[in-house]
Coordinates of C-alpha atoms in Angstrom, one line a residue:
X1 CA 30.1 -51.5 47.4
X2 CA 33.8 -52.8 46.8
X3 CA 32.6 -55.2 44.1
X4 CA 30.8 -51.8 42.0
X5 CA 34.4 -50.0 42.8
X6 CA 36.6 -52.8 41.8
X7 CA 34.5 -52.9 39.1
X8 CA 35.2 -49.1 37.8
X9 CA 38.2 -49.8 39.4
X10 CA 39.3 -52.7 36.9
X11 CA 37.0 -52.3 34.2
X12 CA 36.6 -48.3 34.1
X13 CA 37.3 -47.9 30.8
X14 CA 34.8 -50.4 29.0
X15 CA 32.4 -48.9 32.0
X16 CA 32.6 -45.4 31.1
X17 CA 32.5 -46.0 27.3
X18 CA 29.5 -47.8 27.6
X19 CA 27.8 -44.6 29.1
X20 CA 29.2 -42.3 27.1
X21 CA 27.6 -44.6 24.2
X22 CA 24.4 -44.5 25.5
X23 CA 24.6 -40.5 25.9
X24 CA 25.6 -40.4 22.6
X25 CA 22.7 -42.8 20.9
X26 CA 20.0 -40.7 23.2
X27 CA 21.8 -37.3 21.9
X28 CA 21.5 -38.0 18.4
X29 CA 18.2 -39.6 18.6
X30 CA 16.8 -36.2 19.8
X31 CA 18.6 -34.5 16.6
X32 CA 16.8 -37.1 14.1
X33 CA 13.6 -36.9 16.2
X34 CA 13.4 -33.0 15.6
X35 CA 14.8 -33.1 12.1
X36 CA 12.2 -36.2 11.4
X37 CA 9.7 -33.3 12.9
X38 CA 10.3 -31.1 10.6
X39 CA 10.7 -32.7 7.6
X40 CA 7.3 -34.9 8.3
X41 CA 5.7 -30.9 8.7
X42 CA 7.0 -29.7 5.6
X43 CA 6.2 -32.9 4.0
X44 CA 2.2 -32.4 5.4
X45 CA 2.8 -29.0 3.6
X46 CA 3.1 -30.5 0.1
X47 CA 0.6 -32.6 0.7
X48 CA -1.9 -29.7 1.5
X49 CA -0.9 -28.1 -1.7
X50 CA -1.7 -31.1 -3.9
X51 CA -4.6 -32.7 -1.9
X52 CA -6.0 -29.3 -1.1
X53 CA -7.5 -31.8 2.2
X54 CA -9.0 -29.6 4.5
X55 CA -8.5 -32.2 7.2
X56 CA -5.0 -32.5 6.1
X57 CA -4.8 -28.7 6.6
X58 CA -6.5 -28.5 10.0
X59 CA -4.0 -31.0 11.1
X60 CA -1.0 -29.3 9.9
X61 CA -2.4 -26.3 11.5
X62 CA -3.1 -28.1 14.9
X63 CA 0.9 -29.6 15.3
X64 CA 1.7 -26.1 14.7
X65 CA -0.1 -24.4 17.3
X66 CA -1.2 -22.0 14.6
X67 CA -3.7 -19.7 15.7
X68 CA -7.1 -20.1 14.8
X69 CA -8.4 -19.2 10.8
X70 CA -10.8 -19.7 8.4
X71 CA -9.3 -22.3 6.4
X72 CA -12.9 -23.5 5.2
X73 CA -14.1 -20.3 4.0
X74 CA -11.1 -19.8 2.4
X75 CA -11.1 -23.5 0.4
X76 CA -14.9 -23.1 -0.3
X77 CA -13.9 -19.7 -1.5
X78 CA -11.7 -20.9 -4.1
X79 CA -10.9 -23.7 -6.8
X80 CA -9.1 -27.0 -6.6
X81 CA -5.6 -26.8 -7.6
X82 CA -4.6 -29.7 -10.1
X83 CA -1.8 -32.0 -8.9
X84 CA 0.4 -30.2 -12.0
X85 CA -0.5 -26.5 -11.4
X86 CA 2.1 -24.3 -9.8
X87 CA 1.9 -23.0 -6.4
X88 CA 2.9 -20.7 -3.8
X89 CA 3.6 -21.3 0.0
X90 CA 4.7 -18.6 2.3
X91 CA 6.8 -19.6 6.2
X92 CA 6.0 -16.8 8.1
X93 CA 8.3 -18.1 10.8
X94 CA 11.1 -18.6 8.2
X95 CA 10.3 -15.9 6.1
X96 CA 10.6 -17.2 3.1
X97 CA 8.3 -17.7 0.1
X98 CA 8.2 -20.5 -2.6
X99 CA 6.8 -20.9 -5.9
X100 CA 6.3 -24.4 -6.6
X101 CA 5.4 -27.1 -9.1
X102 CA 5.8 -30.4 -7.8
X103 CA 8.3 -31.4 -6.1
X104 CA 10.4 -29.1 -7.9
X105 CA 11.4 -25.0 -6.4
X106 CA 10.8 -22.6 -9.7
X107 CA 11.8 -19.9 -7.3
X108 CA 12.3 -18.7 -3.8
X109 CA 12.7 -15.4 -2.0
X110 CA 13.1 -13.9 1.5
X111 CA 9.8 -11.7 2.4
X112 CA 8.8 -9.7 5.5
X113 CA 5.3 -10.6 7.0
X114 CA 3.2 -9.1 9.4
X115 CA 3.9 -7.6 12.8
X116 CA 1.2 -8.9 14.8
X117 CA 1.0 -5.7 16.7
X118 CA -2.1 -4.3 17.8
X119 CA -3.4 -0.8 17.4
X120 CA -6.2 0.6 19.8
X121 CA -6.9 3.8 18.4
X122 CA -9.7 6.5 17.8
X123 CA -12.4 3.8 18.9
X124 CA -11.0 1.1 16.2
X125 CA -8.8 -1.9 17.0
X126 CA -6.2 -3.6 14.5
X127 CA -3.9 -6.5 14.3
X128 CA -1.3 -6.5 11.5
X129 CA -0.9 -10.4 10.9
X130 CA -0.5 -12.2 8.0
X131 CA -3.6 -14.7 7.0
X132 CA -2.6 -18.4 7.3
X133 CA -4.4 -20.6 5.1
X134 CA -5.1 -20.8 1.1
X135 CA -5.4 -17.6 -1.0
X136 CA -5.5 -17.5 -4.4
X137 CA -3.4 -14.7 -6.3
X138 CA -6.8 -13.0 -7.8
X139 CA -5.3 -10.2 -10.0
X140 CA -2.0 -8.4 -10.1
X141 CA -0.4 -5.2 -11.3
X142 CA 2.7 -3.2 -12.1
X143 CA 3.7 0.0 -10.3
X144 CA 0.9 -0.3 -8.0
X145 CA -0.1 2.9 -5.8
X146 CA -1.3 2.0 -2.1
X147 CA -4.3 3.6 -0.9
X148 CA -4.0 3.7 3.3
X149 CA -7.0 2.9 5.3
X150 CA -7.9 4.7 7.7
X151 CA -5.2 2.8 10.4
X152 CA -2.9 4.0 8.4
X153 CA -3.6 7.7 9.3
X154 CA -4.3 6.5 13.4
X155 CA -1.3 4.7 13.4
X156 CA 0.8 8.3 12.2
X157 CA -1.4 10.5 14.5
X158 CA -0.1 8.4 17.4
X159 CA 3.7 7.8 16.6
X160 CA 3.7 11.8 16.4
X161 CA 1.8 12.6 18.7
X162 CA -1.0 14.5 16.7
X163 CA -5.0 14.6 16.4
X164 CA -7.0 13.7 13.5
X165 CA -9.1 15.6 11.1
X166 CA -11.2 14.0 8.5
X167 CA -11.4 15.9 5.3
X168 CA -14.7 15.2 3.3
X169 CA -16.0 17.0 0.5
X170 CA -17.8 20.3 0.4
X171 CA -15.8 20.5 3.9
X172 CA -12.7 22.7 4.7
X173 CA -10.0 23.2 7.8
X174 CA -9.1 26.6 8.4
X175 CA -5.6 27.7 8.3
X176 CA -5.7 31.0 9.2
X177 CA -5.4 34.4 7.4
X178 CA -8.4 33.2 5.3
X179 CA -6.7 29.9 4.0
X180 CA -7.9 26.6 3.8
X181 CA -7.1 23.2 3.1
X182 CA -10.2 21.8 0.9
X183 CA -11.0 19.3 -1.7
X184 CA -10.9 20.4 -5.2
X185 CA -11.1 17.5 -8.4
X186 CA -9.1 14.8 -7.6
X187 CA -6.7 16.7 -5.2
X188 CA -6.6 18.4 -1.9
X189 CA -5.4 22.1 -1.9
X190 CA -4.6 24.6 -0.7
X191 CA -6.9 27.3 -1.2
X192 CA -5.5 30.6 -0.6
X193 CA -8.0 34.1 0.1
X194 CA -8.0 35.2 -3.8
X195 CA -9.3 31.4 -4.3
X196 CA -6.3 30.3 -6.1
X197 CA -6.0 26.5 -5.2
X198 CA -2.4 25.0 -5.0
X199 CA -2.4 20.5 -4.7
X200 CA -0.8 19.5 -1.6
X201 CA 1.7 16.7 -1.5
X202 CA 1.2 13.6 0.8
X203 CA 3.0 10.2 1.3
X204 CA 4.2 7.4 3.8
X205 CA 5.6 9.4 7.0
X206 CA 4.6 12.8 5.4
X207 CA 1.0 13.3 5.5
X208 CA -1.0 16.9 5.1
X209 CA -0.7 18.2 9.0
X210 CA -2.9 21.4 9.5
X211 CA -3.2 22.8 13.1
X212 CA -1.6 20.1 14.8
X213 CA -3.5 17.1 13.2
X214 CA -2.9 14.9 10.3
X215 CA -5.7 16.0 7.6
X216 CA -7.1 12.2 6.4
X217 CA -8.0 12.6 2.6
X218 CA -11.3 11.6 1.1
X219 CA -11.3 8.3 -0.8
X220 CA -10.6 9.1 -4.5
X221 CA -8.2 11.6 -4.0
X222 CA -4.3 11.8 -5.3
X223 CA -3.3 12.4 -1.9
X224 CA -5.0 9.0 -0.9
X225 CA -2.9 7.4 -3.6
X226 CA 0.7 6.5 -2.4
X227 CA 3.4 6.0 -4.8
X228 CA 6.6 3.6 -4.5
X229 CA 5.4 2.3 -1.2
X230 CA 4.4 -1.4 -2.9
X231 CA 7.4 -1.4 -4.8
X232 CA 6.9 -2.6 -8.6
X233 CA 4.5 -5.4 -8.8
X234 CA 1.6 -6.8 -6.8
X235 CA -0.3 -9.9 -6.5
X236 CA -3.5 -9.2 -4.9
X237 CA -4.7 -12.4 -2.9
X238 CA -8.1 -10.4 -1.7
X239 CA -9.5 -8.8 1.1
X240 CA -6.4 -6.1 1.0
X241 CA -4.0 -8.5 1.1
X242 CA -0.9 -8.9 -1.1
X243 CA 2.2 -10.3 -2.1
X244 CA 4.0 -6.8 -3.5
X245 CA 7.4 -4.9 -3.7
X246 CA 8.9 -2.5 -1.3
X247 CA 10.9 0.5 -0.9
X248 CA 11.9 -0.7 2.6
X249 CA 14.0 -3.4 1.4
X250 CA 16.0 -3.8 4.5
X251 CA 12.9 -4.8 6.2
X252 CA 12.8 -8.2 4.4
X253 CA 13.5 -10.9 6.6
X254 CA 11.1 -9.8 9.5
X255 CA 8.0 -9.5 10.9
X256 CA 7.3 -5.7 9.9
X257 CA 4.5 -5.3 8.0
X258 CA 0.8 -4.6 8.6
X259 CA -0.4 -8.4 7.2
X260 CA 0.6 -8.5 3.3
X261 CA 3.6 -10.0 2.3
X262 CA 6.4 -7.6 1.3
X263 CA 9.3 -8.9 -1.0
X264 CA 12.5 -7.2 -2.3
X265 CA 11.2 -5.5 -5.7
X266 CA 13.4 -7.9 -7.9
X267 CA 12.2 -10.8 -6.4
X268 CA 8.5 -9.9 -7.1
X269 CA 9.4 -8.1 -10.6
X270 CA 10.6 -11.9 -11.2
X271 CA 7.4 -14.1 -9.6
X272 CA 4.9 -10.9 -11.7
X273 CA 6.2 -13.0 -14.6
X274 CA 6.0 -16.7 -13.5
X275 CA 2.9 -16.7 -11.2
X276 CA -0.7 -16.7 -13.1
X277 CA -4.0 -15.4 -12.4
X278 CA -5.6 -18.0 -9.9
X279 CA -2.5 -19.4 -8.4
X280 CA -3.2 -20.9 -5.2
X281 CA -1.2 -19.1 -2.4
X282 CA -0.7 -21.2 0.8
X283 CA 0.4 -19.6 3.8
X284 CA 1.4 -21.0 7.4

């Protein structure tokens, strides 16, 4: 015991420096081994895109701890990308989106994914998540109008705290003092007791409410058809999903949305110009 206290007695300073070497070698070795991490991920990433491997993509998806998709379906759905065609890939934990040739960024932009929340409504059940694998952008358009599903209209009933009426055709709901709302052409109306009809106005956060319920439009109707809420552009990757515009932009950046992917409207003005028809999409 006197020899090891002599010795940090004597030699303390060669001693101590010595540890606080060590510490420092271990303490940097843990900040290359995570940056080696995540550059040997990111690499795996290109390599997906140019090898289109589906083992290569199970594997990415695996260190990850992604959950579960249908990667196969989607790659037997869809085409080989050539090693020189241009791609997408979406982080929905960084939230960020880029479009791709090579090695080489033609652009990137911030984007707001989905929520993962869970609705339980009205005897249907929904998760809003973004779909991880390869899409393909399958058609695209300017100005788009959404059409809701019917979640849509669950989803308001229960944030306000109102029923549900489904509006069909040939069907009305009464409003009282011989009023009703009905379905007339392309438009819900109000139909009024001397049978002049007036259209009825509906959008995002104000919908038709009659009686304490949120009237649900038919399919095919102008109040089914929401303008401004997709911003200026879409890509449609199928299956409802999109890459499109918002007029929420402060809500890029987070996980908001009910599975598409929602960019500010002058970043996806810009990719509506650069990104062609069957453009694979890869999202993780």
């Amino acid at each position: 015991m006197a020899d090891r206290r002599g010795f940090f007695r004597h030699g303390g300073a060669l001693a101590w420096g010595l540890v606080s070497a060590v510490a420092l070698t271990l303490g940097v070795s843990t900040v290359l081994l995570a940056n080696t991490a995540d550059v040997r991920y990111r690499r795996d990433v290109m390599r997906m895109a140019f090898n289109d491997n589906l083992e290569v993509l199970e594997d990415v998806r695996r260190q990850a701890g992604l959950a579960k998709d249908t990667l196969e379906q989607l790659l037997a759905a869809n085409p080989v990308a050539g090693r020189t065609q241009p791609y997408i890939v979406v982080s929905i934990a960084d939230h960020m989106l880029w479009y791709k040739s090579g090695d080489s960024t033609l652009y990137q932009a911030p984007v707001a994914t989905g929520s993962g929340k869970v609705l339980e409504k009205q005897g249907g059940s929904w998760k809003f998540e973004t779909p991880r694998g390869r899409l393909v952008v399958q058609s695209k358009d300017t100005m788009p109008a959404w059409v809701p599903p019917d979640w849509h209209f669950v989803e308001q009933a229960t944030k306000r705290g109102l029923g549900l009426v489904r509006l069909q055709r040939g069907q009305s709901v009464p409003l009282g003092g011989g009023a009703a709302i009905a379905v007339a052409g392309s438009d819900v109306v109000k139909r009024l007791p001397d049978g002049t009809t007036v259209p009825l106005e509906a959008t995002d956060g104000r919908e038709i409410v009659a009686n304490g319920n949120i009237v649900v439009p038919p399919f095919g109707t102008n109040q089914r058809r929401y303008k401004d809420v997709l911003g200026v552009a879409r890509l449609n990757l199928g299956d409802g999903y999109a890459l499109h515009g918002t007029n929420k932009p402060e809500t890029i950046g987070q996980s908001v949305s009910h599975g598409c992917v929602r960019l500010r409207n002058e970043d996806i003005q810009q990719l509506y110009g650069m990104v062609a028809l069957g453009t694979p999409v890869y999202i993780y």
